[in-house]
Amino acid sequence: MDDPYQVQESLSKLKEEFEIALAQANTAGEVELVRVKFLGRKSPLAAHLKQLGVFPPDQRATVGKELNVLKTTFENKVDEKKQARLSQSVLPAVDVTLPGLVHPLGRLHPVTQTLQRLLDCFRPLGFEVVEGPELDYEFNNFDALNIPRDHPSRENFDTFFVDAPSPEPKKGKLLLRSHTSPVQIRVMQSRKAPLRIVVPGRVYRPDPLDASHSFMFHQVEGLMVDDRTSFTDLKGVLAHCLQRLFGPSTKVRFRPHFFPFTEPSAEVDIACTGCKGSGCATCGRKGWLEILGCGMVHPNVFRAVGYDPRRVQGFAFGMGVERIAMLTHGIRDIRLFFDNDLRFLSQF
Ligand code: DAH
């Protein structure tokens, strides 16, 4: 086909065919087939372009130009049709009269929220959050904490022992920790003072389930050790955090108590959140609510972890998270936390 007139004729035929084929293409796939047929490597247009060389130079330019114009026309039309199909296929699918999709928002469990608020009180004071295992050794849970062998909390009634051989018999039997205090031991064994840690976690006790007891609950433990930390620091830190939690005018009182792992020891009360101290059912008419236990770390505990009690001193404390959540929200029954009833949980 070396006659420019013949080429022109065949091109106008090609154009007609293209128009018809494109008009008949109804889906994106069909449009693509048209593109391949008229613009692909095996298309008549491509064949023409390859044969350009057979024309004398003066005609080559004219024919070449025509071929390119046609090619651009085809490309534009195919693109247009593709765009049109795209917008047509998307638009009718959106029915604006349908009700919108509602994505229900989840929330954190009230115990988690309380836990986070508690940790947020201590973090700005330089306390690092550390965790430990729920399965621990008798040594960490009791011996190292200066809880003597004949102490009543050793008995099976107060601790879940695990019926499995201990991987480290020297550390005693395996048990589900009954408090977070064993993490004090683990941390002091692996690090040197100074230390400032708070330890959130689950603890287990075989108590019969009732409104204020659960066999699993959460505690936050605290430990601060260096060469000068005193009972005054303990009072300052705890009063600051309790007032941050329960309000700046909350009255805090320290009452002498006994814990084997601290000396001296204290229990800390806040003025009752229900009656502000005058006496009500929440506080059993006492006007005060017990919030946590604390004290100065006992020298025997330091000895058990290899610290020299003449060189270090510090305080420790421990509190129940569910109890604090119950007091802040006026919840009367600890079991509500574990029933997973959305009518309860969605209120927080
Ligand atoms: N471990 C104690 C408990 O579970 C709470 C506690 C009291 C922790 C005094 C301490 C502390 O670190 O110093 O009842």
Coordinates of C-alpha atoms and ligand atoms in Angstrom, one line a residue:
M1 CA 0.0 0.0 0.0
D2 CA 2.4 2.6 -1.2
D3 CA -0.1 5.1 -2.6
P4 CA -1.0 7.9 -0.2
Y5 CA -4.5 8.1 -1.6
Q6 CA -5.0 4.4 -0.9
V7 CA -3.7 5.0 2.6
Q8 CA -6.1 7.8 3.3
E9 CA -9.0 5.7 2.1
S10 CA -8.0 2.8 4.3
L11 CA -7.6 5.2 7.3
S12 CA -11.0 6.7 6.9
K13 CA -12.4 3.2 6.8
L14 CA -10.4 2.3 9.9
K15 CA -11.8 5.4 11.6
E16 CA -15.4 4.3 10.8
E17 CA -14.8 0.8 12.2
F18 CA -13.3 2.3 15.3
E19 CA -16.2 4.6 15.9
I20 CA -18.7 1.7 15.6
A21 CA -16.7 -0.6 17.8
L22 CA -16.2 2.0 20.5
A23 CA -19.9 2.9 20.4
Q24 CA -20.8 -0.8 20.9
A25 CA -18.4 -1.3 23.8
N26 CA -20.4 -1.3 27.0
T27 CA -18.1 -2.4 29.7
A28 CA -14.6 -1.3 30.7
G29 CA -13.4 -4.7 29.4
E30 CA -14.9 -4.2 26.0
V31 CA -13.4 -0.7 25.8
E32 CA -10.1 -2.2 26.5
L33 CA -10.6 -4.7 23.7
V34 CA -11.3 -1.9 21.3
R35 CA -8.1 -0.2 22.4
V36 CA -6.0 -3.3 21.8
K37 CA -7.6 -3.9 18.4
F38 CA -7.1 -0.3 17.1
L39 CA -4.1 0.9 19.0
G40 CA -2.2 -2.3 20.0
R41 CA 1.0 -3.6 18.5
K42 CA -0.8 -5.7 16.0
S43 CA -3.3 -3.1 15.0
P44 CA -3.6 -1.9 11.3
L45 CA -2.4 1.5 12.6
A46 CA 0.8 0.0 13.9
A47 CA 1.2 -1.8 10.6
H48 CA 0.9 1.5 8.7
L49 CA 3.4 3.2 10.9
K50 CA 5.9 0.4 10.3
Q51 CA 5.5 0.7 6.6
L52 CA 6.2 4.5 6.5
G53 CA 9.6 3.8 5.1
V54 CA 8.2 2.7 1.7
F55 CA 7.0 6.3 0.9
P56 CA 9.3 8.8 -0.8
P57 CA 10.5 11.4 1.7
D58 CA 8.1 14.2 0.6
Q59 CA 5.0 11.9 1.1
R60 CA 6.3 10.3 4.2
A61 CA 5.8 13.4 6.3
T62 CA 2.2 13.9 5.2
V63 CA 1.2 10.2 5.7
G64 CA 3.1 10.0 9.0
K65 CA 1.3 13.1 10.3
E66 CA -2.1 11.7 9.3
L67 CA -1.3 8.4 11.0
N68 CA -0.3 10.2 14.2
V69 CA -3.4 12.4 14.2
L70 CA -5.5 9.3 13.9
K71 CA -3.6 7.6 16.7
T72 CA -4.1 10.5 19.0
T73 CA -7.8 10.7 18.1
F74 CA -8.2 7.0 18.9
E75 CA -6.3 7.3 22.2
N76 CA -8.4 10.3 23.3
K77 CA -11.7 8.7 22.5
V78 CA -10.8 5.5 24.3
D79 CA -9.7 7.5 27.4
E80 CA -12.9 9.6 27.3
K81 CA -15.1 6.5 27.1
K82 CA -13.1 4.8 29.9
Q83 CA -13.6 7.9 32.1
A84 CA -17.3 8.1 31.3
R85 CA -17.8 4.4 32.1
L86 CA -15.9 4.9 35.4
S87 CA -18.0 7.8 36.6
Q88 CA -21.2 6.1 35.5
S89 CA -20.4 2.8 37.2
V90 CA -19.5 4.6 40.5
L91 CA -22.2 7.2 40.7
P92 CA -25.4 5.1 40.6
A93 CA -24.0 2.9 43.4
V94 CA -24.3 5.7 45.9
D95 CA -27.8 5.9 47.1
V96 CA -27.9 9.1 49.2
T97 CA -31.3 8.2 50.6
L98 CA -29.9 5.1 52.4
P99 CA -29.2 5.6 56.1
G100 CA -25.5 6.1 56.9
L101 CA -23.3 3.3 58.3
V102 CA -23.0 3.5 62.0
H103 CA -19.6 2.4 63.4
P104 CA -20.1 1.8 67.1
L105 CA -17.2 3.3 69.1
G106 CA -15.4 1.0 71.5
R107 CA -14.0 2.2 74.8
L108 CA -11.5 1.1 77.4
H109 CA -12.7 -1.1 80.3
P110 CA -13.3 1.0 83.5
V111 CA -10.6 -0.9 85.3
T112 CA -8.2 -0.1 82.4
Q113 CA -9.2 3.5 82.6
T114 CA -8.6 3.7 86.3
L115 CA -5.3 1.9 85.9
Q116 CA -4.2 4.4 83.3
R117 CA -5.2 7.3 85.5
L118 CA -3.3 5.9 88.4
L119 CA -0.1 5.4 86.4
D120 CA -0.5 8.9 85.0
C121 CA -0.3 10.2 88.5
F122 CA 3.1 8.6 89.1
R123 CA 4.8 8.9 85.7
P124 CA 5.3 12.7 85.9
L125 CA 7.2 12.1 89.2
G126 CA 9.7 9.9 87.4
F127 CA 8.2 6.5 88.1
E128 CA 8.8 4.0 85.3
V129 CA 6.0 1.4 84.5
V130 CA 7.3 -2.2 84.8
E131 CA 5.4 -5.5 84.6
G132 CA 6.1 -8.9 85.9
P133 CA 4.7 -12.5 85.3
E134 CA 1.4 -13.6 86.8
L135 CA 3.0 -17.0 87.5
D136 CA 5.8 -16.6 90.0
Y137 CA 7.8 -18.5 92.6
E138 CA 7.0 -18.9 96.2
F139 CA 10.3 -17.2 96.9
N140 CA 9.4 -14.0 95.1
N141 CA 5.8 -13.9 96.4
F142 CA 6.6 -14.7 100.0
D143 CA 10.2 -15.5 101.3
A144 CA 12.0 -12.6 99.7
L145 CA 9.2 -10.3 101.0
N146 CA 10.0 -11.3 104.6
I147 CA 6.8 -13.3 104.9
P148 CA 7.8 -16.1 107.3
R149 CA 7.1 -19.8 106.5
D150 CA 4.4 -20.0 109.1
H151 CA 2.6 -16.8 108.0
P152 CA -1.2 -17.6 107.5
S153 CA -1.2 -16.1 103.9
R154 CA 1.1 -19.0 102.9
E155 CA -1.7 -21.5 103.3
N156 CA -3.4 -22.9 100.3
F157 CA -6.5 -20.9 101.2
D158 CA -4.9 -17.6 100.3
T159 CA -2.9 -18.5 97.3
F160 CA -3.4 -20.6 94.2
F161 CA -0.5 -23.0 94.0
V162 CA 0.2 -24.5 90.6
D163 CA 0.3 -28.2 90.2
A164 CA 3.4 -28.4 88.1
P165 CA 7.0 -29.1 88.8
S166 CA 8.9 -25.9 89.6
P167 CA 11.5 -25.1 86.9
E168 CA 13.7 -23.6 89.7
P169 CA 13.1 -25.7 92.8
K170 CA 15.4 -23.4 94.8
K171 CA 12.8 -20.7 94.4
G172 CA 10.0 -22.9 95.7
K173 CA 6.7 -23.9 94.2
L174 CA 5.0 -22.1 91.3
L175 CA 2.0 -20.1 92.2
L176 CA -0.4 -17.4 90.8
R177 CA 1.0 -14.3 92.5
S178 CA -1.3 -13.1 95.3
H179 CA 0.0 -9.5 95.0
T180 CA 2.2 -7.4 92.7
S181 CA 4.9 -7.1 95.4
P182 CA 7.0 -10.0 93.9
V183 CA 7.8 -7.7 91.0
Q184 CA 9.7 -5.5 93.5
I185 CA 12.0 -8.5 94.1
R186 CA 12.4 -9.2 90.4
V187 CA 13.3 -5.6 89.6
M188 CA 15.7 -5.2 92.5
Q189 CA 17.4 -8.5 91.7
S190 CA 18.1 -7.3 88.1
R191 CA 18.9 -3.7 88.7
K192 CA 20.8 -1.4 91.0
A193 CA 19.3 1.5 93.0
P194 CA 18.2 4.2 92.4
L195 CA 14.9 2.9 91.4
R196 CA 11.5 4.4 90.9
I197 CA 8.9 2.0 89.5
V198 CA 5.1 1.4 89.4
V199 CA 3.9 -2.1 88.6
P200 CA 0.3 -2.7 87.3
G201 CA -1.0 -6.2 87.0
R202 CA -3.4 -9.0 87.8
V203 CA -3.3 -10.9 91.1
Y204 CA -5.1 -14.0 92.2
R205 CA -6.6 -15.1 95.5
P206 CA -9.0 -18.1 96.2
D207 CA -11.6 -15.9 97.9
P208 CA -15.2 -16.8 97.6
L209 CA -16.9 -14.5 95.1
D210 CA -19.0 -11.7 96.6
A211 CA -19.7 -8.0 96.1
S212 CA -16.2 -7.0 97.3
H213 CA -14.1 -10.1 96.5
S214 CA -13.0 -11.7 93.3
F215 CA -10.4 -14.4 92.8
M216 CA -8.7 -12.2 90.2
F217 CA -8.2 -8.5 90.5
H218 CA -5.7 -5.8 89.7
Q219 CA -3.1 -4.0 91.8
V220 CA -0.6 -1.2 91.3
E221 CA 2.6 -1.6 93.2
G222 CA 5.1 1.2 93.8
L223 CA 8.7 1.2 94.8
M224 CA 11.2 4.0 95.2
V225 CA 14.7 3.2 96.4
D226 CA 17.9 5.3 96.6
D227 CA 20.2 6.4 99.5
R228 CA 17.9 9.0 101.1
T229 CA 14.2 8.4 100.3
S230 CA 12.3 8.9 103.6
F231 CA 8.8 8.4 105.0
T232 CA 8.2 12.1 104.2
D233 CA 8.8 11.4 100.5
L234 CA 6.3 8.5 100.8
K235 CA 3.7 10.8 102.3
G236 CA 4.3 13.5 99.7
V237 CA 4.1 11.2 96.7
L238 CA 1.0 9.4 97.9
A239 CA -0.9 12.5 99.0
H240 CA -0.1 14.2 95.7
C241 CA -1.3 11.2 93.7
L242 CA -4.5 10.6 95.7
Q243 CA -5.4 14.3 95.5
R244 CA -4.9 14.1 91.8
L245 CA -7.1 11.1 91.6
F246 CA -9.9 12.1 94.0
G247 CA -9.7 15.9 93.9
P248 CA -7.3 18.5 95.3
S249 CA -9.1 19.0 98.6
T250 CA -9.3 15.3 99.4
K251 CA -8.1 14.7 103.0
V252 CA -5.5 11.9 103.3
R253 CA -4.5 10.1 106.5
F254 CA -1.8 7.7 107.4
R255 CA -2.6 5.0 109.9
P256 CA 0.0 2.7 111.5
H257 CA -0.3 -0.9 110.3
F258 CA 1.7 -4.0 109.8
F259 CA 3.1 -5.6 106.6
P260 CA 6.0 -8.1 106.8
F261 CA 7.8 -6.4 103.9
T262 CA 7.8 -2.8 105.3
E263 CA 8.8 -1.2 108.6
P264 CA 7.3 1.1 109.6
S265 CA 4.1 0.3 107.7
A266 CA 0.9 2.3 107.2
E267 CA -2.5 2.1 105.7
V268 CA -3.7 5.2 103.9
D269 CA -7.3 6.4 104.1
I270 CA -9.0 9.2 102.2
A271 CA -12.0 11.1 103.6
C272 CA -15.1 9.1 102.4
T273 CA -16.0 10.1 98.8
G274 CA -19.7 9.6 99.7
C275 CA -20.1 11.7 102.9
K276 CA -16.8 13.7 102.9
G277 CA -16.1 12.3 106.4
S278 CA -19.3 12.6 108.3
G279 CA -20.2 8.8 108.1
C280 CA -22.3 6.9 105.6
A281 CA -23.0 3.4 104.3
T282 CA -20.0 3.5 101.9
C283 CA -17.5 4.0 104.7
G284 CA -19.4 2.0 107.3
R285 CA -20.0 5.2 109.3
K286 CA -16.3 5.7 109.7
G287 CA -15.9 8.7 107.5
W288 CA -12.7 7.2 106.0
L289 CA -12.0 4.8 103.2
E290 CA -8.9 2.6 103.2
I291 CA -7.1 3.1 99.9
L292 CA -3.7 1.4 100.1
G293 CA -0.9 -0.2 102.1
C294 CA 2.6 1.2 102.2
G295 CA 5.8 1.6 104.3
M296 CA 9.5 1.8 104.3
V297 CA 11.1 -1.3 102.6
H298 CA 12.2 -3.8 105.3
P299 CA 15.9 -4.4 105.6
N300 CA 15.3 -8.2 105.2
V301 CA 13.8 -7.5 101.8
F302 CA 16.9 -5.6 100.7
R303 CA 19.0 -8.4 102.0
A304 CA 17.0 -11.0 100.1
V305 CA 17.8 -9.2 96.8
G306 CA 21.4 -8.5 97.6
Y307 CA 21.1 -4.8 98.4
D308 CA 23.0 -3.5 101.4
P309 CA 20.4 -2.1 103.8
R310 CA 23.0 0.3 105.3
R311 CA 23.4 2.0 102.0
V312 CA 19.9 2.0 100.5
Q313 CA 16.5 3.0 101.8
G314 CA 13.1 3.5 100.2
F315 CA 9.4 3.1 100.3
A316 CA 6.8 0.7 98.7
F317 CA 3.1 0.8 98.4
G318 CA 0.3 -1.3 96.9
M319 CA -3.3 -0.7 96.0
G320 CA -6.3 -2.4 94.5
V321 CA -7.4 -1.0 91.2
E322 CA -11.0 -2.3 91.3
R323 CA -11.5 -0.8 94.7
I324 CA -10.4 2.6 93.5
A325 CA -12.6 2.3 90.4
M326 CA -15.5 1.4 92.6
L327 CA -15.0 4.4 94.9
T328 CA -14.5 6.9 92.0
H329 CA -17.6 5.7 90.2
G330 CA -19.8 4.6 93.1
I331 CA -19.9 1.0 91.9
R332 CA -21.2 -1.4 94.6
D333 CA -20.3 -4.8 93.3
I334 CA -16.9 -5.9 92.0
R335 CA -18.5 -8.6 89.9
L336 CA -19.9 -6.0 87.5
F337 CA -16.3 -5.5 86.2
F338 CA -16.1 -9.1 85.0
D339 CA -19.6 -9.8 83.7
N340 CA -18.9 -8.1 80.4
D341 CA -22.4 -6.7 80.3
L342 CA -22.3 -3.8 77.8
R343 CA -25.1 -2.0 79.6
F344 CA -22.6 -1.6 82.4
L345 CA -19.4 -1.1 80.4
S346 CA -20.8 1.4 78.0
Q347 CA -21.4 3.9 80.9
F348 CA -17.7 4.6 81.3
Ligands
DAH1 N1 1.0 -6.5 98.9 C1 0.0 -5.9 99.8 C2 -1.3 -6.6 99.6 O1 -1.5 -7.2 98.6 C3 -0.1 -4.4 99.5 C4 1.1 -3.7 99.9 C5 1.2 -3.1 101.2 C6 2.2 -3.5 99.0 C7 2.3 -2.4 101.6 C8 3.3 -2.8 99.4 C9 3.4 -2.3 100.7 O2 4.3 -2.6 98.6 O3 4.5 -1.6 101.1 O4 -2.1 -6.5 100.4

